[in-house]
C-alpha positions as a LaTeX table, in Angstrom:
\begin{tabular}{lrrr}
\hline
Residue & $x$ (\AA) & $y$ (\AA) & $z$ (\AA) \\
\hline
Unk1 & 2.53 & $-19.21$ & $-8.65$ \\
Unk2 & 4.38 & $-19.04$ & $-5.35$ \\
Unk3 & 7.33 & $-21.40$ & $-5.80$ \\
Unk4 & 10.55 & $-19.40$ & $-5.92$ \\
Unk5 & 14.12 & $-20.14$ & $-6.88$ \\
Unk6 & 17.48 & $-18.16$ & $-7.74$ \\
Unk7 & 20.62 & $-16.91$ & $-9.64$ \\
Unk8 & 21.35 & $-18.35$ & $-13.06$ \\
Unk9 & 22.33 & $-15.35$ & $-15.16$ \\
Unk10 & 24.88 & $-13.36$ & $-13.15$ \\
Unk11 & 26.46 & $-11.61$ & $-16.11$ \\
Unk12 & 23.20 & $-10.26$ & $-17.48$ \\
Unk13 & 22.63 & $-7.53$ & $-14.92$ \\
Unk14 & 25.93 & $-5.83$ & $-15.71$ \\
Unk15 & 24.61 & $-5.28$ & $-19.23$ \\
Unk16 & 21.71 & $-3.24$ & $-17.93$ \\
Unk17 & 21.85 & 0.50 & $-17.51$ \\
Unk18 & 19.61 & 1.29 & $-14.57$ \\
Unk19 & 18.36 & 4.36 & $-16.44$ \\
Unk20 & 13.93 & 4.13 & $-14.64$ \\
Unk21 & $-10.14$ & 0.17 & $-0.91$ \\
Unk22 & $-9.85$ & $-0.81$ & 3.24 \\
Unk23 & $-8.41$ & $-0.99$ & 6.74 \\
Unk24 & $-9.05$ & 0.64 & 10.08 \\
Unk25 & $-6.28$ & 1.61 & 12.45 \\
Unk26 & $-6.02$ & 0.23 & 15.94 \\
Unk27 & $-3.55$ & $-1.32$ & 18.35 \\
Unk28 & $-1.11$ & $-3.61$ & 16.62 \\
Unk29 & $-1.42$ & $-7.31$ & 17.36 \\
Unk30 & 1.43 & $-8.84$ & 15.37 \\
Unk31 & 2.85 & $-11.52$ & 17.63 \\
Unk32 & 5.71 & $-10.07$ & 19.67 \\
Unk33 & 5.56 & $-6.71$ & 17.85 \\
Unk34 & 2.87 & $-4.96$ & 19.90 \\
Unk35 & 2.89 & $-1.23$ & 19.22 \\
Unk36 & 0.60 & 0.90 & 21.33 \\
Unk37 & $-1.02$ & 3.89 & 19.67 \\
Unk38 & $-0.41$ & 2.61 & 16.13 \\
Unk39 & $-2.45$ & 4.41 & 13.47 \\
Unk40 & $-3.87$ & 7.00 & 15.85 \\
Unk41 & $-6.10$ & 9.15 & 13.67 \\
Unk42 & $-6.10$ & 11.44 & 10.68 \\
Unk43 & $-4.86$ & 14.66 & 12.37 \\
Unk44 & $-4.20$ & 17.31 & 9.70 \\
Unk45 & $-0.70$ & 18.72 & 9.84 \\
Unk46 & 0.45 & 16.29 & 12.55 \\
Unk47 & 2.90 & 13.55 & 11.70 \\
Unk48 & 1.24 & 10.16 & 11.62 \\
Unk49 & 2.47 & 6.60 & 11.88 \\
Unk50 & 0.89 & 4.44 & 9.21 \\
Unk51 & 1.29 & 0.69 & 8.80 \\
Unk52 & 1.88 & $-0.48$ & 5.22 \\
Unk53 & 1.64 & $-4.21$ & 4.62 \\
Unk54 & 1.94 & $-6.76$ & 1.84 \\
Unk55 & 0.46 & $-10.23$ & 2.07 \\
Unk56 & 0.36 & $-12.89$ & $-0.63$ \\
Unk57 & $-2.81$ & $-14.39$ & 0.79 \\
Unk58 & $-3.23$ & $-17.22$ & $-1.74$ \\
Unk59 & $-6.88$ & $-16.26$ & $-2.17$ \\
Unk60 & $-6.77$ & $-17.55$ & $-5.72$ \\
Unk61 & $-9.06$ & $-20.31$ & $-6.89$ \\
Unk62 & $-8.91$ & $-23.00$ & $-9.59$ \\
Unk63 & $-11.87$ & $-21.73$ & $-11.60$ \\
Unk64 & $-13.46$ & $-18.40$ & $-12.46$ \\
Unk65 & $-16.27$ & $-17.56$ & $-10.05$ \\
Unk66 & $-15.09$ & $-19.91$ & $-7.33$ \\
Unk67 & $-13.67$ & $-17.14$ & $-5.13$ \\
Unk68 & $-16.98$ & $-15.27$ & $-5.21$ \\
Unk69 & $-18.76$ & $-18.51$ & $-4.32$ \\
Unk70 & $-16.41$ & $-19.19$ & $-1.40$ \\
Unk71 & $-16.57$ & $-15.64$ & $-0.05$ \\
Unk72 & $-20.37$ & $-15.58$ & $-0.29$ \\
Unk73 & $-20.36$ & $-17.70$ & 2.86 \\
Unk74 & $-18.82$ & $-16.96$ & 6.24 \\
Unk75 & $-17.33$ & $-20.43$ & 6.69 \\
Unk76 & $-14.42$ & $-20.64$ & 4.26 \\
Unk77 & $-11.56$ & $-21.67$ & 6.57 \\
Unk78 & $-8.78$ & $-20.21$ & 4.46 \\
Unk79 & $-10.49$ & $-16.85$ & 3.99 \\
Unk80 & $-11.19$ & $-16.72$ & 7.73 \\
Unk81 & $-7.54$ & $-17.39$ & 8.58 \\
Unk82 & $-6.34$ & $-14.71$ & 6.14 \\
Unk83 & $-8.84$ & $-12.27$ & 7.62 \\
Unk84 & $-7.66$ & $-13.07$ & 11.13 \\
Unk85 & $-4.05$ & $-12.37$ & 10.19 \\
Unk86 & $-5.12$ & $-8.99$ & 8.81 \\
Unk87 & $-7.16$ & $-8.31$ & 11.94 \\
Unk88 & $-4.25$ & $-9.13$ & 14.21 \\
Unk89 & $-1.62$ & $-7.20$ & 12.25 \\
Unk90 & $-4.04$ & $-4.29$ & 11.55 \\
Unk91 & $-2.38$ & $-2.54$ & 8.60 \\
Unk92 & $-3.64$ & 0.83 & 7.45 \\
Unk93 & $-2.70$ & 0.29 & 3.80 \\
Unk94 & $-2.59$ & $-3.27$ & 2.51 \\
Unk95 & $-1.72$ & $-5.10$ & $-0.70$ \\
Unk96 & $-3.19$ & $-8.58$ & $-1.09$ \\
Unk97 & $-1.45$ & $-10.59$ & $-3.81$ \\
Unk98 & $-3.13$ & $-13.67$ & $-5.33$ \\
Unk99 & $-6.68$ & $-12.38$ & $-4.92$ \\
Unk100 & $-8.59$ & $-13.27$ & $-8.10$ \\
Unk101 & $-9.76$ & $-10.24$ & $-10.07$ \\
Unk102 & $-13.54$ & $-9.86$ & $-10.36$ \\
Unk103 & $-14.60$ & $-6.90$ & $-12.53$ \\
Unk104 & $-17.46$ & $-5.66$ & $-10.35$ \\
Unk105 & $-15.38$ & $-5.74$ & $-7.12$ \\
Unk106 & $-17.82$ & $-8.27$ & $-5.78$ \\
Unk107 & $-15.08$ & $-10.54$ & $-4.40$ \\
Unk108 & $-13.47$ & $-7.67$ & $-2.48$ \\
Unk109 & $-16.82$ & $-6.56$ & $-1.05$ \\
Unk110 & $-17.64$ & $-10.10$ & 0.05 \\
Unk111 & $-14.26$ & $-10.57$ & 1.70 \\
Unk112 & $-14.78$ & $-7.31$ & 3.57 \\
Unk113 & $-18.34$ & $-7.93$ & 4.76 \\
Unk114 & $-18.17$ & $-11.67$ & 5.43 \\
Unk115 & $-14.65$ & $-11.97$ & 6.85 \\
Unk116 & $-12.76$ & $-8.76$ & 7.64 \\
Unk117 & $-15.74$ & $-7.08$ & 9.30 \\
Unk118 & $-16.48$ & $-10.17$ & 11.39 \\
Unk119 & $-14.20$ & $-10.91$ & 14.31 \\
Unk120 & $-12.24$ & $-14.10$ & 13.73 \\
Unk121 & $-11.36$ & $-16.19$ & 16.81 \\
Unk122 & $-11.47$ & $-13.24$ & 19.16 \\
Unk123 & $-9.67$ & $-10.77$ & 16.91 \\
Unk124 & $-11.23$ & $-7.33$ & 16.46 \\
Unk125 & $-13.18$ & $-6.83$ & 13.23 \\
Unk126 & $-11.72$ & $-4.43$ & 10.69 \\
Unk127 & $-13.78$ & $-2.21$ & 8.43 \\
Unk128 & $-12.55$ & $-0.51$ & 5.30 \\
Unk129 & $-13.53$ & 2.48 & 3.31 \\
Unk130 & $-11.27$ & 2.46 & 0.25 \\
Unk131 & $-10.20$ & $-0.25$ & $-2.18$ \\
Unk132 & $-8.65$ & $-0.52$ & $-5.60$ \\
Unk133 & $-8.80$ & $-3.41$ & $-8.07$ \\
Unk134 & $-7.97$ & $-3.52$ & $-11.77$ \\
Unk135 & $-7.49$ & $-6.16$ & $-14.48$ \\
Unk136 & $-4.53$ & $-8.53$ & $-14.49$ \\
Unk137 & $-2.57$ & $-10.01$ & $-17.40$ \\
Unk138 & $-3.02$ & $-13.47$ & $-15.89$ \\
Unk139 & $-5.07$ & $-15.75$ & $-18.12$ \\
Unk140 & $-5.40$ & $-13.14$ & $-20.90$ \\
Unk141 & $-4.74$ & $-15.04$ & $-24.18$ \\
Unk142 & $-1.72$ & $-13.82$ & $-26.13$ \\
Unk143 & $-2.51$ & $-15.72$ & $-29.31$ \\
Unk144 & 1.02 & $-17.13$ & $-29.36$ \\
Unk145 & 2.69 & $-20.39$ & $-28.36$ \\
Unk146 & 4.75 & $-18.69$ & $-25.66$ \\
Unk147 & 5.92 & $-21.90$ & $-24.00$ \\
Unk148 & 6.94 & $-23.39$ & $-27.35$ \\
Unk149 & 5.07 & $-26.67$ & $-26.79$ \\
Unk150 & 3.50 & $-26.78$ & $-30.25$ \\
Unk151 & 0.00 & $-25.60$ & $-29.28$ \\
Unk152 & $-1.59$ & $-22.23$ & $-28.59$ \\
Unk153 & $-3.78$ & $-21.82$ & $-25.53$ \\
Unk154 & $-3.79$ & $-22.40$ & $-21.79$ \\
Unk155 & $-2.15$ & $-20.65$ & $-18.89$ \\
Unk156 & 1.41 & $-20.77$ & $-20.20$ \\
Unk157 & 0.40 & $-18.97$ & $-23.39$ \\
Unk158 & $-1.38$ & $-16.12$ & $-21.61$ \\
Unk159 & 0.28 & $-12.72$ & $-21.13$ \\
Unk160 & 0.64 & $-13.78$ & $-17.50$ \\
Unk161 & 0.27 & $-17.35$ & $-16.28$ \\
Unk162 & $-3.33$ & $-18.15$ & $-15.34$ \\
Unk163 & $-6.03$ & $-20.65$ & $-16.19$ \\
Unk164 & $-8.63$ & $-17.89$ & $-16.45$ \\
Unk165 & $-8.55$ & $-14.11$ & $-16.80$ \\
Unk166 & $-7.77$ & $-12.45$ & $-13.47$ \\
Unk167 & $-6.51$ & $-15.51$ & $-11.61$ \\
Unk168 & $-3.74$ & $-14.53$ & $-9.14$ \\
Unk169 & $-4.80$ & $-10.87$ & $-9.30$ \\
Unk170 & $-4.34$ & $-8.32$ & $-6.52$ \\
Unk171 & $-6.22$ & $-5.73$ & $-4.49$ \\
Unk172 & $-5.25$ & $-2.65$ & $-2.48$ \\
Unk173 & $-7.19$ & $-1.91$ & 0.71 \\
Unk174 & $-6.74$ & 1.37 & 2.54 \\
Unk175 & $-7.98$ & 3.16 & 5.61 \\
Unk176 & $-6.87$ & 6.41 & 4.01 \\
Unk177 & $-8.40$ & 7.97 & 0.88 \\
Unk178 & $-7.15$ & 6.76 & $-2.49$ \\
Unk179 & $-6.76$ & 9.43 & $-5.16$ \\
Unk180 & $-8.50$ & 7.37 & $-7.84$ \\
Unk181 & $-8.09$ & 10.02 & $-10.54$ \\
Unk182 & $-4.31$ & 9.84 & $-10.24$ \\
Unk183 & $-3.97$ & 6.04 & $-10.18$ \\
Unk184 & $-1.66$ & 4.74 & $-12.91$ \\
Unk185 & $-1.69$ & 1.16 & $-14.19$ \\
Unk186 & 0.87 & $-0.47$ & $-16.48$ \\
Unk187 & $-0.86$ & $-3.69$ & $-17.50$ \\
Unk188 & $-0.22$ & $-3.28$ & $-21.25$ \\
Unk189 & 3.34 & $-1.90$ & $-21.11$ \\
Unk190 & 5.40 & $-3.96$ & $-23.57$ \\
Unk191 & 8.51 & $-5.73$ & $-22.34$ \\
Unk192 & 10.37 & $-4.77$ & $-25.52$ \\
Unk193 & 9.85 & $-1.07$ & $-24.71$ \\
Unk194 & 12.15 & $-1.29$ & $-21.68$ \\
Unk195 & 15.65 & $-0.28$ & $-22.83$ \\
Unk196 & 18.29 & $-2.91$ & $-22.10$ \\
Unk197 & 15.65 & $-5.55$ & $-21.35$ \\
Unk198 & 16.51 & $-9.21$ & $-20.77$ \\
Unk199 & 14.06 & $-10.74$ & $-23.27$ \\
Unk200 & 15.50 & $-14.09$ & $-24.46$ \\
Unk201 & 15.49 & $-13.16$ & $-28.15$ \\
Unk202 & 16.68 & $-16.63$ & $-29.20$ \\
Unk203 & 13.55 & $-18.13$ & $-27.59$ \\
Unk204 & 10.75 & $-15.74$ & $-28.52$ \\
Unk205 & 10.02 & $-14.95$ & $-32.18$ \\
Unk206 & 10.10 & $-11.31$ & $-33.35$ \\
Unk207 & 6.29 & $-11.33$ & $-33.44$ \\
Unk208 & 6.12 & $-12.63$ & $-29.87$ \\
Unk209 & 8.68 & $-10.09$ & $-28.69$ \\
Unk210 & 6.59 & $-7.31$ & $-30.22$ \\
Unk211 & 3.48 & $-8.47$ & $-28.33$ \\
Unk212 & 4.82 & $-9.55$ & $-24.94$ \\
Unk213 & 3.77 & $-7.49$ & $-21.93$ \\
Unk214 & 6.28 & $-6.87$ & $-19.16$ \\
Unk215 & 4.01 & $-7.36$ & $-16.17$ \\
Unk216 & 2.84 & $-10.88$ & $-15.41$ \\
Unk217 & $-0.09$ & $-9.34$ & $-13.46$ \\
Unk218 & 0.16 & $-5.54$ & $-13.53$ \\
Unk219 & 2.12 & $-2.71$ & $-11.97$ \\
Unk220 & 0.04 & $-0.06$ & $-10.17$ \\
Unk221 & 0.80 & 3.36 & $-8.74$ \\
Unk222 & $-1.98$ & 3.93 & $-6.19$ \\
Unk223 & $-1.69$ & 7.38 & $-4.53$ \\
Unk224 & $-2.90$ & 7.36 & $-0.92$ \\
Unk225 & $-3.75$ & 10.64 & 0.81 \\
Unk226 & $-2.46$ & 10.74 & 4.39 \\
Unk227 & $-3.37$ & 14.07 & 5.91 \\
Unk228 & $-1.99$ & 16.71 & 3.55 \\
Unk229 & 0.58 & 14.34 & 2.06 \\
Unk230 & 0.42 & 11.76 & $-0.72$ \\
Unk231 & 2.21 & 8.41 & $-0.56$ \\
Unk232 & 2.40 & 6.47 & $-3.82$ \\
Unk233 & 1.74 & 2.80 & $-3.11$ \\
Unk234 & 3.65 & 1.02 & $-5.88$ \\
Unk235 & 2.44 & $-2.56$ & $-6.06$ \\
Unk236 & 3.13 & $-5.58$ & $-8.25$ \\
Unk237 & 3.67 & $-9.33$ & $-8.21$ \\
Unk238 & 6.51 & $-10.36$ & $-10.56$ \\
Unk239 & 6.48 & $-13.86$ & $-12.01$ \\
Unk240 & 8.35 & $-16.63$ & $-10.17$ \\
Unk241 & 11.79 & $-17.06$ & $-11.80$ \\
Unk242 & 11.19 & $-20.74$ & $-12.46$ \\
Unk243 & 8.82 & $-23.03$ & $-14.41$ \\
Unk244 & 10.89 & $-22.46$ & $-17.56$ \\
Unk245 & 13.94 & $-23.88$ & $-19.31$ \\
Unk246 & 17.58 & $-23.02$ & $-19.99$ \\
Unk247 & 16.47 & $-19.79$ & $-21.70$ \\
Unk248 & 15.37 & $-18.59$ & $-18.21$ \\
Unk249 & 12.47 & $-16.60$ & $-19.67$ \\
Unk250 & 10.71 & $-16.31$ & $-16.32$ \\
Unk251 & 13.87 & $-15.44$ & $-14.42$ \\
Unk252 & 14.63 & $-12.68$ & $-16.92$ \\
Unk253 & 11.07 & $-11.38$ & $-16.80$ \\
Unk254 & 11.11 & $-11.37$ & $-13.00$ \\
Unk255 & 14.30 & $-9.29$ & $-13.10$ \\
Unk256 & 12.79 & $-6.73$ & $-15.45$ \\
Unk257 & 9.46 & $-6.58$ & $-13.60$ \\
Unk258 & 11.44 & $-5.64$ & $-10.48$ \\
Unk259 & 13.54 & $-3.20$ & $-12.48$ \\
Unk260 & 10.42 & $-1.35$ & $-13.68$ \\
Unk261 & 9.74 & 0.25 & $-10.30$ \\
Unk262 & 13.44 & 0.88 & $-9.70$ \\
Unk263 & 13.41 & 2.99 & $-12.86$ \\
Unk264 & 9.99 & 4.47 & $-12.07$ \\
Unk265 & 11.07 & 5.94 & $-8.73$ \\
Unk266 & 14.35 & 7.13 & $-10.25$ \\
Unk267 & 12.29 & 9.31 & $-12.54$ \\
Unk268 & 13.85 & 11.66 & $-15.09$ \\
Unk269 & 15.91 & 10.07 & $-17.84$ \\
Unk270 & 15.76 & 6.63 & $-16.22$ \\
Unk271 & 11.96 & 6.53 & $-16.52$ \\
Unk272 & 11.62 & 8.28 & $-19.87$ \\
Unk273 & 10.57 & 5.04 & $-21.56$ \\
Unk274 & 7.68 & 4.38 & $-19.12$ \\
Unk275 & 4.08 & 4.81 & $-20.29$ \\
Unk276 & 0.87 & 3.85 & $-18.50$ \\
Unk277 & $-2.35$ & 2.34 & $-19.78$ \\
Unk278 & $-3.72$ & 5.81 & $-20.58$ \\
Unk279 & $-0.62$ & 6.85 & $-22.51$ \\
Unk280 & 0.91 & 9.12 & $-19.87$ \\
Unk281 & 4.70 & 8.92 & $-19.94$ \\
Unk282 & 7.44 & 9.11 & $-17.31$ \\
Unk283 & 7.93 & 8.07 & $-13.71$ \\
Unk284 & 7.41 & 9.64 & $-10.30$ \\
Unk285 & 7.90 & 13.33 & $-9.76$ \\
Unk286 & 11.13 & 14.26 & $-7.94$ \\
Unk287 & 10.74 & 14.09 & $-4.17$ \\
Unk288 & 7.51 & 12.08 & $-4.21$ \\
Unk289 & 6.92 & 9.79 & $-1.24$ \\
Unk290 & 6.40 & 6.15 & $-2.13$ \\
Unk291 & 6.20 & 2.62 & $-0.75$ \\
Unk292 & 7.02 & $-0.32$ & $-3.02$ \\
Unk293 & 5.18 & $-3.47$ & $-1.96$ \\
Unk294 & 4.50 & $-6.97$ & $-3.17$ \\
Unk295 & 5.60 & $-10.55$ & $-3.57$ \\
Unk296 & 8.71 & $-9.90$ & $-5.67$ \\
Unk297 & 9.58 & $-13.61$ & $-5.96$ \\
Unk298 & 13.28 & $-12.83$ & $-5.47$ \\
Unk299 & 15.60 & $-13.38$ & $-2.51$ \\
Unk300 & 18.85 & $-11.36$ & $-2.23$ \\
Unk301 & 21.03 & $-14.44$ & $-1.64$ \\
Unk302 & 19.16 & $-17.69$ & $-2.20$ \\
Unk303 & 16.73 & $-19.28$ & $-4.65$ \\
Unk304 & 16.84 & $-19.10$ & $-8.44$ \\
Unk305 & 16.21 & $-15.47$ & $-9.40$ \\
Unk306 & 18.65 & $-13.67$ & $-11.69$ \\
Unk307 & 21.61 & $-12.39$ & $-9.72$ \\
Unk308 & 20.94 & $-8.99$ & $-8.15$ \\
Unk309 & 17.30 & $-8.94$ & $-9.30$ \\
Unk310 & 15.98 & $-7.70$ & $-5.95$ \\
Unk311 & 19.13 & $-5.68$ & $-5.32$ \\
Unk312 & 17.83 & $-3.24$ & $-7.94$ \\
Unk313 & 15.42 & $-2.14$ & $-5.19$ \\
Unk314 & 17.37 & $-2.96$ & $-2.03$ \\
Unk315 & 20.46 & $-1.01$ & $-3.18$ \\
Unk316 & 18.56 & 1.85 & $-4.81$ \\
Unk317 & 19.69 & 5.23 & $-3.41$ \\
Unk318 & 16.10 & 6.48 & $-3.02$ \\
Unk319 & 14.81 & 3.34 & $-1.24$ \\
Unk320 & 15.17 & 2.19 & 2.37 \\
Unk321 & 15.09 & $-1.49$ & 3.33 \\
Unk322 & 13.64 & $-1.81$ & 6.87 \\
Unk323 & 14.70 & $-5.50$ & 6.96 \\
Unk324 & 11.64 & $-6.82$ & 8.84 \\
Unk325 & 12.19 & $-10.01$ & 10.82 \\
Unk326 & 10.38 & $-12.76$ & 12.68 \\
Unk327 & 11.26 & $-15.39$ & 15.27 \\
Unk328 & 9.24 & $-18.02$ & 13.42 \\
Unk329 & 11.40 & $-17.92$ & 10.31 \\
Unk330 & 14.60 & $-19.18$ & 11.97 \\
Unk331 & 12.66 & $-21.83$ & 13.90 \\
Unk332 & 11.02 & $-23.11$ & 10.71 \\
Unk333 & 14.30 & $-23.20$ & 8.78 \\
Unk334 & 15.97 & $-25.21$ & 11.56 \\
Unk335 & 13.08 & $-27.65$ & 11.91 \\
Unk336 & 12.54 & $-28.16$ & 8.18 \\
Unk337 & 16.20 & $-28.48$ & 7.16 \\
Unk338 & 16.74 & $-29.53$ & 3.53 \\
Unk339 & 17.65 & $-26.60$ & 1.29 \\
Unk340 & 17.44 & $-24.26$ & 4.28 \\
Unk341 & 20.65 & $-25.75$ & 5.68 \\
Unk342 & 22.65 & $-24.47$ & 2.69 \\
Unk343 & 21.14 & $-21.00$ & 2.47 \\
Unk344 & 23.36 & $-17.95$ & 2.70 \\
Unk345 & 20.60 & $-15.64$ & 3.90 \\
Unk346 & 19.56 & $-15.13$ & 7.52 \\
Unk347 & 16.20 & $-16.92$ & 8.03 \\
Unk348 & 15.02 & $-14.07$ & 10.28 \\
Unk349 & 14.22 & $-12.24$ & 7.03 \\
Unk350 & 12.35 & $-15.12$ & 5.36 \\
Unk351 & 8.77 & $-14.38$ & 4.32 \\
Unk352 & 7.74 & $-17.56$ & 2.50 \\
Unk353 & 7.67 & $-21.23$ & 3.49 \\
Unk354 & 8.51 & $-23.14$ & 0.30 \\
Unk355 & 9.37 & $-26.78$ & $-0.39$ \\
Unk356 & 12.63 & $-27.80$ & 1.28 \\
Unk357 & 13.59 & $-30.95$ & $-0.60$ \\
Unk358 & 15.29 & $-30.53$ & $-2.91$ \\
Unk359 & 14.67 & $-26.76$ & $-3.23$ \\
Unk360 & 14.22 & $-23.85$ & $-2.91$ \\
Unk361 & 13.64 & $-23.78$ & 0.87 \\
Unk362 & 12.27 & $-20.78$ & 2.75 \\
Unk363 & 13.06 & $-17.40$ & 1.22 \\
Unk364 & 12.66 & $-13.68$ & 1.52 \\
Unk365 & 10.17 & $-13.00$ & $-1.27$ \\
Unk366 & 7.81 & $-10.28$ & 0.03 \\
Unk367 & 8.83 & $-6.66$ & 0.55 \\
Unk368 & 7.63 & $-3.31$ & 1.87 \\
Unk369 & 10.21 & $-0.72$ & 0.80 \\
Unk370 & 9.62 & 2.97 & 1.59 \\
Unk371 & 11.27 & 6.00 & 0.08 \\
Unk372 & 14.03 & 7.59 & 2.13 \\
Unk373 & 12.49 & 10.98 & 1.48 \\
Unk374 & 9.43 & 11.97 & 3.49 \\
Unk375 & 9.02 & 8.71 & 5.42 \\
Unk376 & 10.66 & 7.50 & 8.64 \\
Unk377 & 10.68 & 3.83 & 9.63 \\
Unk378 & 9.33 & 3.30 & 13.14 \\
Unk379 & 9.06 & $-0.48$ & 13.20 \\
Unk380 & 8.74 & $-3.50$ & 10.92 \\
Unk381 & 7.96 & $-7.18$ & 11.16 \\
Unk382 & 7.03 & $-10.46$ & 9.51 \\
Unk383 & 3.97 & $-12.26$ & 10.90 \\
Unk384 & 5.56 & $-15.66$ & 11.49 \\
Unk385 & 4.93 & $-16.76$ & 15.09 \\
Unk386 & 7.01 & $-19.49$ & 16.72 \\
Unk387 & 5.27 & $-22.81$ & 17.24 \\
Unk388 & 4.69 & $-22.16$ & 20.96 \\
Unk389 & 2.67 & $-19.04$ & 20.12 \\
Unk390 & $-1.08$ & $-19.79$ & 19.88 \\
Unk391 & $-1.23$ & $-17.68$ & 16.72 \\
Unk392 & 1.09 & $-20.09$ & 14.93 \\
Unk393 & $-2.05$ & $-22.00$ & 13.97 \\
Unk394 & $-2.58$ & $-19.25$ & 11.38 \\
Unk395 & 0.71 & $-20.00$ & 9.59 \\
Unk396 & 1.58 & $-23.58$ & 10.52 \\
Unk397 & 3.17 & $-26.00$ & 8.07 \\
Unk398 & 2.12 & $-27.43$ & 4.73 \\
Unk399 & $-0.77$ & $-27.72$ & 3.91 \\
Unk400 & $-1.12$ & $-24.17$ & 5.19 \\
Unk401 & $-4.32$ & $-22.92$ & 6.77 \\
Unk402 & $-3.76$ & $-19.47$ & 5.26 \\
Unk403 & $-0.86$ & $-19.15$ & 2.79 \\
Unk404 & 2.71 & $-20.23$ & 2.18 \\
Unk405 & 3.63 & $-16.53$ & 2.42 \\
Unk406 & 3.73 & $-14.39$ & 5.55 \\
Unk407 & 2.33 & $-10.91$ & 6.02 \\
Unk408 & 5.10 & $-8.27$ & 6.04 \\
Unk409 & 4.53 & $-4.83$ & 7.52 \\
Unk410 & 6.39 & $-1.57$ & 8.07 \\
Unk411 & 5.27 & 1.30 & 10.32 \\
Unk412 & 6.11 & 4.64 & 8.74 \\
Unk413 & 6.03 & 8.18 & 10.06 \\
Unk414 & 4.78 & 10.42 & 7.26 \\
Unk415 & 6.57 & 13.76 & 7.40 \\
\hline
\end{tabular}
């Protein structure tokens, strides 16, 4: 679910009309990006700097129940390394992609108590007060032969790829209160209900088109209360634009999953088609503060996503791209070579360490994108230490101790 690629359907985007819990604050410890005083309290009325982070932690497992089993101990090496990265980067509001969904939140509670709240290799423990989890389309049977292989069943025929329901899910953790009553989820939104969508109509039957859901996992609007203000944490994990054929069904879906939040934050006419899982229609209210976060599986210049897929967010007039960087990304690209040698993008912005031979190489796949209105960028970074840094053991090279993705964070002044 983490292999990424790029740009096969350049002409398609011109046909679109872009119409629309738990972490404690403390001193930052993110490699070279040490920020004193980060996350210094809840003062009412005072402007606060809050760290928002996304991390595809690869805390998915091969079978239902396995994640709960692993997290029931304190000795799972991968979970410990993920927890240490979180402890050293110390985000206030965090999205974890690829964290298997468990209905009773048991997996989240176990990860908190057995890993995040225990200091890992000298890092300070982190405790959390708020979390949000919800069902994912992954592994949910569609009843159709969506991959056109002559049989119905299995991960490729689910609404979102997964070998069991909830595999590759996600969780939001927050130091600040979540307004649970105002959370909106878009798990069942139908792809066909997006005007100007890129559904490959010559591949999917009319019956399949009528049933297909847009989100390969889900799209969530999780309002976080920071002092007197609300910041809408808009999180998702679009499908990788690969593992398909010449019809490019996954590349097209990735494009439209990214487009959904571009339309949602546009609001008004652009988001008129949007409806959530409770039937409420429309996008964000004008002037609302928001942060879009997640593994978008799309690089602006390299890989195999539909041309301009991520540009729908990066070039959006209401969105700011902080362009977080690392020193480890360029070092890894130079050492690994292969596809990295032909990339157009600057490896300082890479967030994922993918296969280099023959492709796709390392890419920028993970994003934290705040609204221009009501939020000021103070700092940003990608947790990718250089090899001489002792913390590089947490990222390393394949097979990775933690994940093939890197944690990406942005410090925002809420005003």
